[in-house]
Coordinates of C-alpha atoms in Angstrom, one line a residue:
X1 CA -38.6 -12.1 -108.3
X2 CA -38.2 -11.2 -104.4
X3 CA -36.5 -7.5 -104.1
X4 CA -33.1 -7.1 -103.4
X5 CA -32.1 -7.5 -99.7
X6 CA -28.9 -7.3 -97.4
X7 CA -27.7 -10.7 -96.0
X8 CA -28.6 -9.5 -92.7
X9 CA -32.2 -8.8 -93.7
X10 CA -32.3 -12.1 -95.2
X11 CA -31.4 -13.8 -92.4
X12 CA -33.9 -12.1 -89.8
X13 CA -36.6 -12.7 -92.4
X14 CA -35.9 -16.5 -92.6
X15 CA -35.9 -16.4 -88.8
X16 CA -39.2 -14.7 -88.4
X17 CA -40.8 -17.2 -90.8
X18 CA -42.2 -20.3 -89.2
X19 CA -42.7 -22.5 -92.1
X20 CA -42.1 -22.4 -96.0
X21 CA -44.8 -24.3 -98.0
X22 CA -43.4 -27.3 -100.2
X23 CA -42.0 -25.9 -103.6
X24 CA -41.9 -22.4 -102.5
X25 CA -38.7 -20.4 -102.1
X26 CA -36.7 -20.7 -98.7
X27 CA -34.7 -17.7 -99.3
X28 CA -34.1 -14.8 -101.6
X29 CA -30.2 -15.4 -102.6
X30 CA -28.1 -12.2 -101.8
X31 CA -26.3 -12.0 -104.9
X32 CA -29.4 -12.0 -107.0
X33 CA -30.9 -14.9 -109.4
X34 CA -29.5 -16.8 -112.2
X35 CA -31.6 -18.3 -114.9
X36 CA -32.6 -20.8 -112.7
X37 CA -34.8 -18.2 -111.1
X38 CA -34.0 -19.9 -107.5
X39 CA -35.2 -23.4 -108.3
X40 CA -32.1 -24.8 -106.2
X41 CA -33.7 -22.8 -103.5
X42 CA -37.1 -24.2 -103.3
X43 CA -38.5 -26.3 -100.5
X44 CA -38.1 -30.0 -100.8
X45 CA -38.6 -32.1 -97.6
X46 CA -38.4 -35.5 -99.2
X47 CA -35.5 -36.5 -101.7
X48 CA -35.5 -39.6 -103.7
X49 CA -32.7 -42.2 -102.4
X50 CA -29.5 -42.6 -104.6
X51 CA -31.1 -46.1 -105.4
X52 CA -34.4 -44.5 -106.8
X53 CA -32.3 -42.1 -108.9
X54 CA -30.3 -44.5 -110.7
X55 CA -33.1 -46.6 -111.2
X56 CA -34.9 -43.9 -113.4
X57 CA -32.0 -44.1 -115.8
X58 CA -32.8 -46.9 -118.6
X59 CA -30.2 -49.6 -118.2
X60 CA -29.1 -49.4 -121.9
X61 CA -27.7 -46.0 -120.9
X62 CA -24.5 -47.8 -119.1
X63 CA -23.8 -49.8 -122.2
X64 CA -20.1 -49.2 -123.1
X65 CA -19.3 -49.5 -126.9
X66 CA -15.6 -49.6 -127.1
X67 CA -15.5 -49.3 -130.9
X68 CA -17.7 -46.1 -130.5
X69 CA -15.8 -44.6 -127.7
X70 CA -12.4 -45.4 -129.5
X71 CA -13.9 -43.7 -132.7
X72 CA -14.6 -40.5 -130.7
X73 CA -10.9 -40.5 -129.1
X74 CA -9.3 -40.9 -132.7
X75 CA -11.6 -38.4 -133.9
X76 CA -10.5 -35.6 -131.4
X77 CA -7.0 -36.6 -131.3
X78 CA -6.5 -36.8 -135.1
X79 CA -8.3 -33.5 -135.5
X80 CA -5.9 -32.0 -133.0
X81 CA -2.9 -33.1 -134.6
X82 CA -3.9 -32.1 -138.0
X83 CA -4.3 -28.7 -136.9
X84 CA -1.4 -28.6 -135.0
X85 CA 0.7 -30.0 -138.1
X86 CA -1.0 -28.0 -140.4
X87 CA -0.3 -24.6 -138.4
X88 CA 3.5 -25.7 -137.9
X89 CA 3.7 -26.0 -141.5
X90 CA 1.7 -23.1 -142.6
X91 CA 1.7 -20.2 -140.5
X92 CA 5.1 -18.3 -140.1
X93 CA 6.4 -17.7 -136.6
X94 CA 6.5 -13.9 -136.7
X95 CA 5.0 -11.4 -134.7
X96 CA 3.0 -10.1 -137.6
X97 CA 0.9 -13.3 -137.4
X98 CA 0.2 -13.2 -134.0
X99 CA -3.4 -12.8 -134.4
X100 CA -3.7 -16.0 -136.6
X101 CA -1.8 -17.7 -133.9
X102 CA -4.2 -16.6 -131.7
X103 CA -7.0 -18.1 -133.8
X104 CA -5.2 -21.2 -134.1
X105 CA -5.0 -21.5 -130.3
X106 CA -8.5 -21.2 -129.7
X107 CA -9.9 -23.5 -132.5
X108 CA -7.1 -26.2 -131.5
X109 CA -7.4 -25.7 -128.0
X110 CA -11.4 -26.2 -127.9
X111 CA -10.8 -29.2 -130.4
X112 CA -8.2 -30.4 -128.2
X113 CA -10.6 -30.2 -125.1
X114 CA -12.5 -33.2 -126.9
X115 CA -9.5 -35.6 -126.2
X116 CA -9.5 -34.1 -122.7
X117 CA -13.1 -35.4 -122.2
X118 CA -12.2 -38.8 -123.7
X119 CA -9.7 -39.2 -121.3
X120 CA -11.6 -37.9 -118.4
X121 CA -14.3 -40.5 -119.7
X122 CA -11.5 -43.3 -119.2
X123 CA -11.0 -42.1 -115.7
X124 CA -14.8 -42.7 -114.9
X125 CA -14.8 -46.3 -116.2
X126 CA -17.2 -45.2 -118.9
X127 CA -14.9 -45.7 -122.0
X128 CA -14.7 -49.6 -122.2
X129 CA -15.5 -52.9 -120.7
X130 CA -11.6 -53.6 -121.3
X131 CA -10.1 -51.7 -118.3
X132 CA -6.4 -52.1 -119.6
X133 CA -7.5 -50.3 -123.0
X134 CA -9.5 -48.0 -121.1
X135 CA -6.4 -46.9 -118.6
X136 CA -4.1 -47.0 -121.4
X137 CA -6.3 -44.5 -123.6
X138 CA -6.9 -42.0 -120.8
X139 CA -3.2 -42.1 -119.3
X140 CA -1.8 -41.4 -122.8
X141 CA -4.4 -38.6 -123.7
X142 CA -4.0 -37.0 -120.3
X143 CA -0.3 -37.3 -120.1
X144 CA -0.3 -35.5 -123.6
X145 CA -2.1 -32.8 -122.1
X146 CA 0.0 -32.6 -119.1
X147 CA -2.7 -34.0 -116.7
X148 CA -1.7 -36.6 -114.2
X149 CA -4.3 -39.3 -115.1
X150 CA -4.5 -41.6 -112.2
X151 CA -3.9 -38.5 -109.8
X152 CA -6.5 -36.7 -111.3
X153 CA -8.8 -39.8 -111.5
X154 CA -8.8 -39.9 -107.8
X155 CA -9.3 -36.5 -106.8
X156 CA -12.0 -36.1 -109.4
X157 CA -13.8 -38.9 -108.1
X158 CA -13.8 -37.2 -104.7
X159 CA -15.4 -34.1 -106.2
X160 CA -18.5 -36.5 -107.5
X161 CA -19.0 -38.0 -104.4
X162 CA -19.2 -34.7 -102.4
X163 CA -20.5 -32.5 -104.7
X164 CA -21.1 -28.9 -103.2
X165 CA -20.0 -30.1 -100.0
X166 CA -18.1 -27.2 -98.0
X167 CA -15.6 -29.4 -96.2
X168 CA -15.3 -32.4 -98.2
X169 CA -15.9 -31.1 -101.7
X170 CA -13.0 -31.1 -104.2
X171 CA -12.5 -28.2 -106.9
X172 CA -14.4 -24.9 -106.9
X173 CA -15.2 -25.2 -103.1
X174 CA -16.1 -21.4 -102.4
X175 CA -14.5 -19.4 -99.5
X176 CA -16.5 -18.6 -96.7
X177 CA -17.2 -14.8 -96.0
X178 CA -15.4 -14.9 -92.8
X179 CA -12.2 -16.7 -94.0
X180 CA -8.9 -15.1 -94.9
X181 CA -9.4 -15.7 -98.4
X182 CA -12.9 -14.6 -98.3
X183 CA -12.2 -11.4 -96.8
X184 CA -9.2 -11.0 -99.2
X185 CA -11.6 -11.2 -102.0
X186 CA -14.0 -8.7 -100.7
X187 CA -11.1 -6.2 -100.1
X188 CA -9.7 -6.7 -103.7
X189 CA -13.2 -6.2 -105.3
X190 CA -13.9 -3.1 -103.2
X191 CA -10.2 -1.9 -104.3
X192 CA -10.9 -2.8 -108.0
X193 CA -14.3 -2.1 -108.5
X194 CA -16.7 -4.8 -110.2
X195 CA -15.6 -4.6 -113.6
X196 CA -12.1 -5.2 -113.0
X197 CA -12.5 -7.5 -110.1
X198 CA -14.4 -9.4 -112.6
X199 CA -11.3 -9.7 -115.0
X200 CA -8.9 -10.5 -112.4
X201 CA -11.3 -13.1 -110.9
X202 CA -12.1 -14.9 -114.0
X203 CA -8.3 -14.8 -115.1
X204 CA -7.3 -16.3 -111.9
X205 CA -9.7 -19.2 -112.4
X206 CA -9.4 -19.7 -116.0
X207 CA -5.8 -19.3 -116.6
X208 CA -4.1 -19.8 -113.2
X209 CA -6.4 -22.1 -111.6
X210 CA -5.7 -25.2 -113.2
X211 CA -2.0 -25.5 -112.6
X212 CA -2.6 -24.2 -109.1
X213 CA -5.2 -26.9 -108.3
X214 CA -2.7 -29.5 -109.6
X215 CA 0.3 -28.2 -107.8
X216 CA -1.5 -26.9 -104.5
X217 CA -5.1 -28.3 -104.3
X218 CA -6.2 -24.6 -104.7
X219 CA -10.3 -24.5 -104.3
X220 CA -10.3 -28.0 -102.7
X221 CA -12.1 -28.9 -99.6
X222 CA -10.4 -27.9 -96.4
X223 CA -10.8 -31.6 -95.1
X224 CA -7.6 -32.5 -97.3
X225 CA -5.3 -29.8 -96.7
X226 CA -2.6 -28.4 -99.2
X227 CA -2.2 -31.3 -101.8
X228 CA 0.0 -32.0 -104.8
X229 CA -1.2 -34.4 -107.8
X230 CA 2.4 -35.0 -108.6
X231 CA 4.1 -35.3 -104.9
X232 CA 1.5 -37.1 -102.6
X233 CA 3.8 -36.9 -99.6
X234 CA 5.3 -34.1 -97.1
X235 CA 5.6 -31.3 -97.2
X236 CA 2.1 -31.7 -98.9
X237 CA -0.8 -33.3 -97.3
X238 CA -1.6 -37.0 -98.3
X239 CA -5.3 -36.1 -97.6
X240 CA -6.3 -37.0 -101.3
X241 CA -3.9 -40.0 -101.4
X242 CA -3.9 -41.7 -98.1
X243 CA -2.7 -45.2 -99.1
X244 CA 0.5 -46.8 -100.6
X245 CA -1.7 -47.8 -103.6
X246 CA -2.9 -44.3 -104.5
X247 CA 0.5 -42.8 -103.9
X248 CA 2.1 -45.1 -106.4
X249 CA -0.5 -44.3 -108.9
X250 CA 0.6 -40.4 -108.3
X251 CA 4.2 -41.4 -109.0
X252 CA 3.2 -43.2 -112.2
X253 CA 0.8 -40.4 -113.3
X254 CA 3.9 -38.0 -112.8
X255 CA 6.2 -40.1 -115.1
X256 CA 3.4 -39.8 -117.9
X257 CA 3.5 -35.9 -117.6
X258 CA 7.3 -35.9 -117.1
X259 CA 7.6 -37.7 -120.5
X260 CA 5.6 -35.2 -122.3
X261 CA 7.6 -32.5 -120.8
X262 CA 11.0 -34.1 -122.0
X263 CA 9.3 -34.4 -125.6
X264 CA 8.5 -30.8 -125.6
X265 CA 11.9 -30.0 -124.5
X266 CA 13.4 -32.1 -127.0
X267 CA 11.5 -30.3 -129.7
X268 CA 12.7 -27.0 -128.4
X269 CA 16.3 -28.0 -128.5
X270 CA 16.1 -29.7 -132.0
X271 CA 14.5 -26.4 -133.2
X272 CA 16.8 -24.4 -131.3
X273 CA 14.2 -22.2 -129.9
X274 CA 11.2 -22.6 -127.5
X275 CA 8.8 -20.3 -129.7
X276 CA 7.4 -23.2 -132.1
X277 CA 6.7 -25.2 -129.0
X278 CA 4.8 -22.3 -127.0
X279 CA 3.0 -21.5 -130.2
X280 CA 2.0 -24.8 -131.7
X281 CA 1.6 -26.6 -128.2
X282 CA 1.5 -24.0 -125.3
X283 CA -1.0 -21.8 -126.6
X284 CA -3.8 -24.4 -127.4
X285 CA -3.0 -25.9 -123.9
X286 CA -4.1 -22.7 -122.2
X287 CA -7.4 -22.9 -124.2
X288 CA -8.0 -26.5 -123.2
X289 CA -7.2 -25.5 -119.4
X290 CA -9.9 -22.5 -120.1
X291 CA -12.5 -25.1 -121.1
X292 CA -11.9 -27.5 -118.6
X293 CA -12.3 -25.1 -115.5
X294 CA -15.1 -23.3 -117.1
X295 CA -16.9 -26.5 -117.1
X296 CA -16.2 -27.7 -113.6
X297 CA -16.8 -24.1 -112.0
X298 CA -20.0 -23.3 -114.1
X299 CA -21.6 -26.6 -113.6
X300 CA -22.0 -26.2 -110.2
X301 CA -21.7 -22.6 -109.1
X302 CA -24.0 -19.7 -109.5
X303 CA -25.7 -17.2 -107.6
X304 CA -28.9 -19.1 -106.6
X305 CA -27.0 -22.7 -106.1
X306 CA -26.2 -23.5 -102.7
X307 CA -23.5 -25.4 -100.8
X308 CA -24.0 -27.4 -97.7
X309 CA -21.9 -28.5 -94.7
X310 CA -21.9 -32.1 -93.5
X311 CA -24.9 -31.7 -91.2
X312 CA -27.2 -30.8 -94.3
X313 CA -25.3 -32.5 -97.1
X314 CA -26.4 -35.7 -98.7
X315 CA -25.6 -37.6 -102.0
X316 CA -28.8 -36.9 -103.7
X317 CA -28.8 -33.2 -102.6
X318 CA -25.4 -32.4 -103.5
X319 CA -25.5 -34.2 -106.7
X320 CA -28.6 -32.2 -108.0
X321 CA -27.0 -29.0 -107.5
X322 CA -25.2 -29.6 -110.7
X323 CA -26.4 -27.5 -113.6
X324 CA -27.0 -28.3 -117.4
X325 CA -26.0 -25.3 -119.5
X326 CA -26.4 -24.4 -123.2
X327 CA -23.1 -24.4 -124.9
X328 CA -22.9 -23.6 -128.3
X329 CA -23.8 -26.5 -130.9
X330 CA -20.4 -26.8 -132.2
X331 CA -18.6 -26.6 -128.8
X332 CA -20.8 -29.1 -127.7
X333 CA -20.3 -31.3 -130.5
X334 CA -16.4 -31.1 -130.1
X335 CA -16.7 -31.4 -126.2
X336 CA -19.1 -34.7 -126.3
X337 CA -21.9 -32.7 -124.7
X338 CA -20.2 -32.8 -121.3
X339 CA -21.8 -29.5 -120.4
X340 CA -25.2 -30.0 -121.7
X341 CA -25.7 -33.5 -120.1
X342 CA -23.1 -32.8 -116.8
X343 CA -26.4 -33.5 -114.6
X344 CA -26.5 -37.2 -115.7
X345 CA -22.8 -37.3 -115.8
X346 CA -22.8 -36.4 -111.8
X347 CA -25.6 -39.1 -111.3
X348 CA -23.8 -41.8 -112.8
X349 CA -20.5 -41.0 -114.1
X350 CA -20.2 -44.5 -115.9
X351 CA -22.5 -43.5 -118.5
X352 CA -20.8 -43.1 -121.7
X353 CA -21.4 -39.5 -123.2
X354 CA -23.1 -40.9 -126.4
X355 CA -25.9 -42.5 -124.0
X356 CA -25.9 -39.3 -121.8
X357 CA -28.8 -37.4 -123.7
X358 CA -31.1 -40.3 -123.2
X359 CA -30.2 -40.5 -119.5
X360 CA -30.9 -36.6 -119.2
X361 CA -34.2 -36.9 -120.7
X362 CA -35.2 -39.7 -118.2
X363 CA -33.9 -37.7 -115.1
X364 CA -35.7 -34.6 -116.2
X365 CA -39.1 -36.5 -116.5
X366 CA -38.5 -38.3 -113.2
X367 CA -37.4 -35.6 -110.9
X368 CA -38.5 -32.3 -112.7
X369 CA -38.3 -30.6 -109.1
X370 CA -34.6 -31.3 -108.8
X371 CA -33.2 -31.3 -112.6
X372 CA -31.5 -28.0 -113.1
X373 CA -31.0 -26.3 -116.3
X374 CA -29.8 -22.6 -116.7
X375 CA -30.6 -21.1 -120.1
X376 CA -28.3 -18.3 -119.7
X377 CA -25.8 -18.0 -122.4
X378 CA -22.5 -19.0 -121.3
X379 CA -20.7 -15.8 -121.8
X380 CA -23.3 -14.1 -119.9
X381 CA -23.2 -16.8 -116.9
X382 CA -19.5 -16.7 -116.8
X383 CA -19.7 -13.0 -116.5
X384 CA -22.1 -13.0 -113.7
X385 CA -20.3 -16.0 -111.8
X386 CA -16.9 -14.1 -112.0
X387 CA -18.4 -10.7 -110.5
X388 CA -20.8 -11.7 -107.9
X389 CA -19.7 -15.3 -106.7
X390 CA -17.0 -13.9 -104.4
X391 CA -17.7 -15.8 -101.0
X392 CA -20.3 -17.6 -99.0
X393 CA -22.2 -17.2 -95.9
X394 CA -24.5 -19.6 -94.3
X395 CA -28.3 -18.8 -94.1
X396 CA -30.8 -20.8 -92.0
X397 CA -33.8 -22.2 -93.8
X398 CA -36.5 -24.8 -93.0
X399 CA -34.6 -27.4 -94.6
X400 CA -31.0 -26.4 -93.3
X401 CA -28.4 -23.9 -93.6
X402 CA -27.5 -22.7 -97.2
X403 CA -24.1 -21.6 -98.1
X404 CA -25.0 -18.7 -100.8
X405 CA -22.6 -16.4 -102.4
X406 CA -22.8 -12.6 -101.1
X407 CA -21.5 -10.4 -103.6
X408 CA -20.4 -7.3 -101.6
X409 CA -18.7 -6.9 -98.2
X410 CA -21.4 -4.2 -97.6
X411 CA -24.0 -6.9 -97.8
X412 CA -22.7 -9.0 -95.0

């Protein structure tokens, strides 16, 4: 691997090189290397077209099986409900049993994420050819998890259509080094030190991040302004929901979430305490949020995975900045392989998860220079991204600017 250099030295180095050979490294990433070892930064001058990429996937991968899809929905949801009912009946609501409730939260939240993934698949038109059934399942499951189904369906479609785009991307768009938020990140890391900064950064992303995104569009693209998934009009921007049709769907989504909130409130009133609601529903809910943010964050972010501005971005280049990762087998099973087949999911989101492995193998074979897989264990990858992915700076290369993370203010 190339020796570590400062960002300014890297810029000078690139400027002094007339050309880089095809397949060779365009630049040494300022924040170091991931398990990809710089693969996303190798020179590729000729990309396939979107049509060619999609043609590499066997047609049978796009076939939806309603019965099979519904069986996965029933499995994840019934197992989640069984765990909740069992805990409510068997675990005393006493402080001494807090470790047991914590274990329950981790297990049940991890299982419930499977229901979240199924609803997400409904939003991608990958669940069934029966569109009414598909949207009904997705709407119910996401509403039960306090997700505004149609609102998020829209914003997530933007995320897929503009992956790793600096202005038009949606969710986990990094701060630039010279922005107010980027400078604040550097200042906070300098004050806290790398270890404590990592803890704070992970907490902000994995605990606070999801509600902050729904309410204010946190980490969304600058093109869309301050958005709200429940309120698509002023004082919020309607950048994500510009038409009356989309706004109507936002209001409908809000009603679904409101119904769940009312049901939880009624439960608390009947129980004469909010404690059962927080223990049985609230704690696993936090774990579900942890998983969904972790997936979205780690599948597109790392120290040597670039972002692009409009002049250098295109669909193929952006889509192949998606990373497959080695999630533990049990987690991968419960989450319907969303993390180990995420590249295929971004290439063609209409592919049901039970066909995604075959699609992944086809893409690996057809585009070995583009397909990204990082073998780094998930915990290690999470800690690396949390510590080093602070803010990005553009670096000129033979194939356009690459926005790469610079982990320290001293390296700018």
